[in-house]
XYZ file of C-alpha atoms in Angstrom:
380
model
C 385.487 69.696 76.143
C 383.895 66.800 78.042
C 385.543 63.492 77.296
C 383.519 60.305 76.911
C 384.974 57.062 78.178
C 383.665 53.563 77.910
C 384.095 50.092 79.265
C 383.987 46.715 77.644
C 381.535 44.126 78.915
C 380.475 40.945 77.081
C 382.497 42.076 74.031
C 380.449 45.260 73.706
C 381.439 48.902 74.163
C 379.328 50.866 76.652
C 379.785 54.647 77.117
C 380.287 56.086 80.608
C 379.759 59.709 81.598
C 382.477 61.769 83.310
C 380.820 61.886 86.747
C 380.448 58.093 86.893
C 384.135 57.583 86.059
C 385.118 60.257 88.557
C 383.351 58.300 91.307
C 385.169 55.180 90.183
C 388.580 56.820 90.327
C 387.913 58.128 93.847
C 387.671 54.496 95.021
C 391.166 53.700 93.637
C 394.221 54.576 95.689
C 396.549 53.463 92.909
C 395.453 56.201 90.538
C 398.587 58.168 89.660
C 396.878 61.077 87.940
C 394.209 63.407 89.128
C 390.828 63.549 87.440
C 391.599 66.893 85.843
C 394.824 65.597 84.360
C 393.016 62.581 82.884
C 390.534 64.854 81.148
C 393.350 66.721 79.380
C 395.402 63.637 78.535
C 392.856 61.101 77.393
C 391.525 61.003 73.785
C 387.943 61.894 72.964
C 386.849 58.263 73.064
C 388.757 55.363 74.624
C 388.109 52.085 76.356
C 388.723 51.279 80.000
C 389.084 47.618 80.734
C 390.512 47.910 84.231
C 389.116 45.586 86.823
C 388.072 48.319 89.241
C 385.763 49.915 86.640
C 384.265 46.531 85.894
C 383.686 45.764 89.593
C 382.231 49.149 90.492
C 379.805 49.285 87.574
C 379.051 45.606 86.977
C 375.629 45.874 88.590
C 374.765 48.932 86.484
C 375.753 47.050 83.333
C 373.659 44.022 84.193
C 370.690 46.202 85.072
C 370.940 48.080 81.786
C 371.301 45.004 79.565
C 368.614 43.159 81.528
C 366.206 46.048 81.060
C 366.909 46.054 77.336
C 366.223 42.322 77.045
C 363.097 42.652 79.139
C 361.781 45.364 76.849
C 362.459 43.225 73.770
C 360.594 40.234 75.172
C 357.963 42.159 77.108
C 355.124 41.015 74.823
C 353.816 37.718 76.192
C 350.393 37.992 74.570
C 348.666 39.764 71.724
C 345.251 41.419 71.635
C 343.085 40.867 68.547
C 340.759 43.827 67.978
C 338.621 42.139 65.327
C 335.595 44.247 64.438
C 335.644 46.283 67.641
C 335.286 49.443 65.553
C 331.783 48.246 64.644
C 330.318 46.998 67.948
C 326.755 47.290 66.658
C 327.510 44.697 63.926
C 329.338 42.108 66.021
C 326.249 40.121 67.024
C 325.006 39.890 63.441
C 328.474 38.978 62.199
C 328.738 36.293 64.859
C 325.515 34.673 63.651
C 326.554 34.834 59.977
C 330.064 33.491 60.614
C 328.778 30.688 62.840
C 326.310 29.572 60.142
C 329.015 29.700 57.460
C 331.386 27.730 59.683
C 328.858 24.966 60.374
C 327.856 24.712 56.692
C 331.535 24.557 55.704
C 332.251 21.750 58.168
C 329.153 19.811 57.151
C 329.702 20.205 53.388
C 333.338 19.169 53.473
C 332.647 16.308 55.891
C 329.952 14.926 53.553
C 332.401 14.977 50.629
C 335.064 13.163 52.651
C 332.592 10.485 53.774
C 331.071 9.982 50.290
C 334.434 9.543 48.566
C 335.714 7.288 51.343
C 332.698 4.954 51.215
C 332.059 4.905 47.449
C 334.662 2.727 45.730
C 333.811 4.026 42.250
C 335.057 7.486 43.265
C 338.544 6.244 44.175
C 340.100 7.914 41.121
C 342.554 10.878 41.053
C 339.908 13.541 40.408
C 337.799 12.670 43.446
C 340.746 11.801 45.669
C 342.085 15.303 44.987
C 338.652 16.664 45.942
C 338.725 14.622 49.131
C 342.100 16.098 50.102
C 340.853 19.576 49.230
C 337.912 19.047 51.583
C 340.283 17.922 54.366
C 342.357 21.081 53.840
C 339.302 23.385 53.738
C 337.742 21.846 56.826
C 341.047 22.064 58.730
C 341.632 25.624 57.521
C 338.202 26.683 58.814
C 338.680 24.817 62.100
C 341.947 26.686 62.694
C 340.583 30.182 61.966
C 336.866 30.288 62.688
C 336.671 29.360 66.430
C 339.103 32.141 67.341
C 337.309 34.549 65.022
C 333.979 33.769 66.711
C 335.551 34.407 70.111
C 336.881 37.753 68.851
C 333.346 38.736 67.804
C 331.982 38.103 71.299
C 334.403 40.498 72.987
C 335.693 44.000 72.476
C 339.289 42.782 72.745
C 340.512 39.206 72.754
C 343.896 38.287 74.217
C 345.895 35.369 72.824
C 349.216 34.106 74.105
C 352.423 34.465 72.128
C 352.683 30.695 71.590
C 349.011 30.311 70.612
C 349.274 33.136 68.086
C 352.204 31.577 66.257
C 350.705 28.091 66.500
C 347.618 29.341 64.660
C 349.820 31.197 62.175
C 351.681 27.961 61.445
C 348.506 26.033 60.637
C 347.103 28.892 58.531
C 350.266 28.868 56.428
C 350.406 25.065 56.369
C 346.857 24.517 55.144
C 346.827 27.663 52.978
C 350.048 26.680 51.211
C 348.839 23.101 50.754
C 345.648 24.365 49.124
C 347.639 26.559 46.730
C 349.576 23.566 45.407
C 346.607 21.209 45.592
C 344.466 23.447 43.387
C 347.317 23.521 40.877
C 347.530 19.709 40.881
C 343.750 19.490 40.383
C 343.907 21.846 37.409
C 346.631 19.694 35.837
C 344.507 16.593 36.414
C 341.509 18.195 34.649
C 343.756 19.402 31.817
C 345.062 15.853 31.259
C 341.575 14.305 31.453
C 339.904 16.754 29.023
C 342.681 17.565 26.577
C 344.285 14.100 26.467
C 341.507 11.650 27.342
C 343.052 8.636 25.590
C 346.415 8.900 27.346
C 344.982 10.159 30.658
C 345.400 6.795 32.485
C 349.119 6.882 31.672
C 349.580 10.581 32.411
C 347.767 10.499 35.761
C 348.670 7.030 37.021
C 348.792 6.156 40.702
C 352.468 7.014 41.025
C 352.068 10.504 39.520
C 348.971 11.114 41.642
C 350.785 10.206 44.856
C 353.756 12.408 43.946
C 351.518 15.420 43.315
C 349.578 14.814 46.519
C 352.605 14.294 48.778
C 354.410 17.258 47.222
C 351.427 19.547 47.908
C 351.307 18.598 51.593
C 355.117 18.673 51.977
C 355.442 22.158 50.466
C 352.660 23.419 52.730
C 354.506 21.980 55.736
C 357.766 23.654 54.678
C 356.036 26.997 54.143
C 354.441 26.949 57.577
C 357.644 25.881 59.329
C 360.016 28.353 57.670
C 357.782 31.412 57.807
C 356.487 30.875 61.337
C 359.990 30.228 62.701
C 361.299 33.364 61.044
C 358.513 35.710 62.160
C 358.449 34.366 65.739
C 362.193 35.079 66.055
C 361.613 38.834 65.721
C 361.567 40.831 68.993
C 358.175 42.288 69.958
C 358.562 45.176 72.412
C 355.037 46.556 72.278
C 352.379 47.666 71.586
C 350.625 44.318 71.427
C 347.263 45.255 69.868
C 346.643 43.707 66.431
C 343.859 45.225 64.371
C 342.922 41.984 62.631
C 340.567 39.019 62.939
C 343.000 36.105 62.876
C 346.641 35.239 63.538
C 348.271 36.039 60.205
C 351.787 37.121 59.294
C 351.165 40.641 57.881
C 349.175 41.685 60.951
C 351.857 40.818 63.521
C 354.796 41.897 61.353
C 353.838 45.540 61.906
C 354.622 45.130 65.623
C 358.139 43.706 65.179
C 360.905 45.772 66.811
C 363.474 44.841 64.169
C 364.353 45.414 60.558
C 362.072 43.170 58.503
C 363.438 44.139 55.082
C 364.916 40.689 54.333
C 361.692 39.010 55.383
C 359.681 41.303 53.120
C 361.912 40.317 50.197
C 361.335 36.654 51.101
C 357.583 37.285 51.380
C 357.490 38.924 47.953
C 359.506 36.137 46.322
C 357.672 33.395 48.204
C 354.267 34.766 47.286
C 355.206 34.766 43.613
C 356.441 31.174 43.765
C 353.744 29.766 46.055
C 350.679 31.721 44.908
C 351.263 33.394 41.570
C 353.062 30.529 39.799
C 350.344 27.912 40.574
C 347.693 30.499 39.678
C 349.279 31.164 36.281
C 349.597 27.409 35.635
C 345.909 26.979 36.543
C 344.925 29.754 34.121
C 346.987 28.170 31.342
C 345.405 24.789 32.050
C 341.913 26.238 31.807
C 342.761 28.081 28.611
C 343.684 24.758 27.000
C 340.564 23.210 28.511
C 338.420 25.961 26.971
C 339.972 25.322 23.566
C 339.101 21.648 23.969
C 335.545 22.574 24.970
C 335.102 24.719 21.868
C 335.760 21.680 19.742
C 332.881 19.765 21.337
C 330.086 18.992 18.842
C 327.280 19.288 21.377
C 326.073 22.787 22.270
C 324.636 21.509 25.559
C 327.949 19.932 26.478
C 329.814 23.132 25.688
C 327.450 25.188 27.828
C 327.751 22.817 30.767
C 331.543 22.703 30.490
C 331.766 26.500 30.260
C 329.606 26.822 33.366
C 331.819 24.399 35.283
C 335.050 26.115 34.202
C 333.657 29.557 35.049
C 332.716 28.464 38.567
C 336.114 26.844 39.086
C 337.952 29.961 37.889
C 335.808 32.185 40.122
C 336.747 30.190 43.210
C 340.412 30.008 42.221
C 340.622 33.734 41.449
C 338.950 34.611 44.748
C 341.405 32.482 46.702
C 344.652 33.305 44.886
C 343.796 36.944 44.209
C 343.050 37.990 47.771
C 345.829 35.823 49.238
C 348.417 37.389 46.911
C 347.204 40.900 47.750
C 347.623 40.100 51.443
C 351.007 38.333 51.394
C 352.763 39.916 48.412
C 353.465 43.024 50.494
C 353.104 42.159 54.208
C 353.398 45.835 55.192
C 351.120 47.150 52.463
C 349.203 50.385 52.729
C 345.746 48.808 52.755
C 343.475 49.942 55.579
C 342.857 47.429 58.427
C 339.231 47.001 57.309
C 340.330 46.181 53.754
C 342.809 43.613 55.048
C 340.072 42.001 57.135
C 337.757 41.722 54.136
C 340.525 40.175 52.018
C 341.270 37.715 54.803
C 337.602 36.756 55.046
C 337.432 36.031 51.319
C 340.027 33.249 51.398
C 339.504 32.039 54.961
C 335.681 32.105 55.065
C 334.238 32.092 51.546
C 336.637 29.759 49.736
C 336.191 26.777 52.123
C 332.430 27.351 51.871
C 332.290 27.585 48.072
C 334.688 24.773 47.171
C 332.307 21.907 48.126
C 329.473 23.568 46.197
C 331.570 24.304 43.114
C 333.752 21.222 42.840
C 331.525 18.487 44.211
C 327.796 19.044 44.680
C 327.386 20.243 41.089
C 329.037 17.036 39.913
C 326.600 14.390 38.645
C 328.704 11.471 39.873
C 328.902 12.970 43.363
C 325.130 13.454 43.357
C 324.550 9.825 42.325
C 326.963 8.587 44.981
C 325.211 10.688 47.628
C 321.777 9.354 46.647
C 323.121 5.810 46.589
C 324.485 6.120 50.128
C 321.255 7.757 51.283
C 319.102 4.919 49.877
C 321.429 2.372 51.451
C 321.004 4.047 54.831
C 317.183 4.179 54.416
C 317.088 0.484 53.517
C 319.124 -0.421 56.608
C 316.725 1.500 58.868
C 313.721 -0.062 57.126
C 314.848 -3.596 57.808
């Protein structure tokens, strides 16, 4: 029976084969037993800590451990495949995505400028909308430029650091929007269901707490999740069949057990996405009950239309985001994951200005007022 020996290096046990140890013993004049005797006397597995074994095989140990570390950190960049499976559609998609991106930036920028310049809109409802526009514009600015680059090439390489930097901002702005939409729903609930006590319920102090908490929780989400995922070893391959730098896409390439992270992702998705979504639904249920008590049929119809559009946008955002992040290693096809990602990264920032602001009569009046003011300045 062939005996297996080992040596200890850096507090770890490394196995050595018989022929390697035989070579080592030949270099030692102080060996009192022959190699054959050692094979019959030694146990089936033991540890050699003698200095001559360490000296003879130190270089082999360092080479082995160095190769292992090199393999674990061999990925220095990732390759985003995007829509490379559909090369005939990439030019059309580039044109559509570019138009959507420009409209998104313009729409959200107009809202930010209007609310900033019009003093009558400096109330919680519109200040929440202003922050939502900042989040949506930033969210698009983080994702869309890289996505447009991906559409111009068959394969797009992105450095390790750049990938996780974009992941951080996606989580930061995405998490902030989750909590911000919840705060906005609470604000509307207080204004419609308790109009007389609304100034006390949503005073400046409460508004600032809700706003700061939304941004702080988004910051914590981005920091914790990005730090955790970036600590995993990535040994290759480095091709990611996705359109942006998101957690589920890169997690499939990790050369480590991600079970604990998947538990965290499941729990975190419930707390960060599902809980605000349920609170929003409950708020709108109470709002609908309040609408039903309105005496005017026209008012009820208008309110129902507004609530329906709000719920459509909210469901689109929370629904697809929860499907993506609830199970990071889900069995959805890559194309399905890309479509879900597009719904909350492309459509939601585009629809929010149209749904929450430009259908609002006060926003329309403020826009016309600023436009007339600008015309009068140019006239004189």
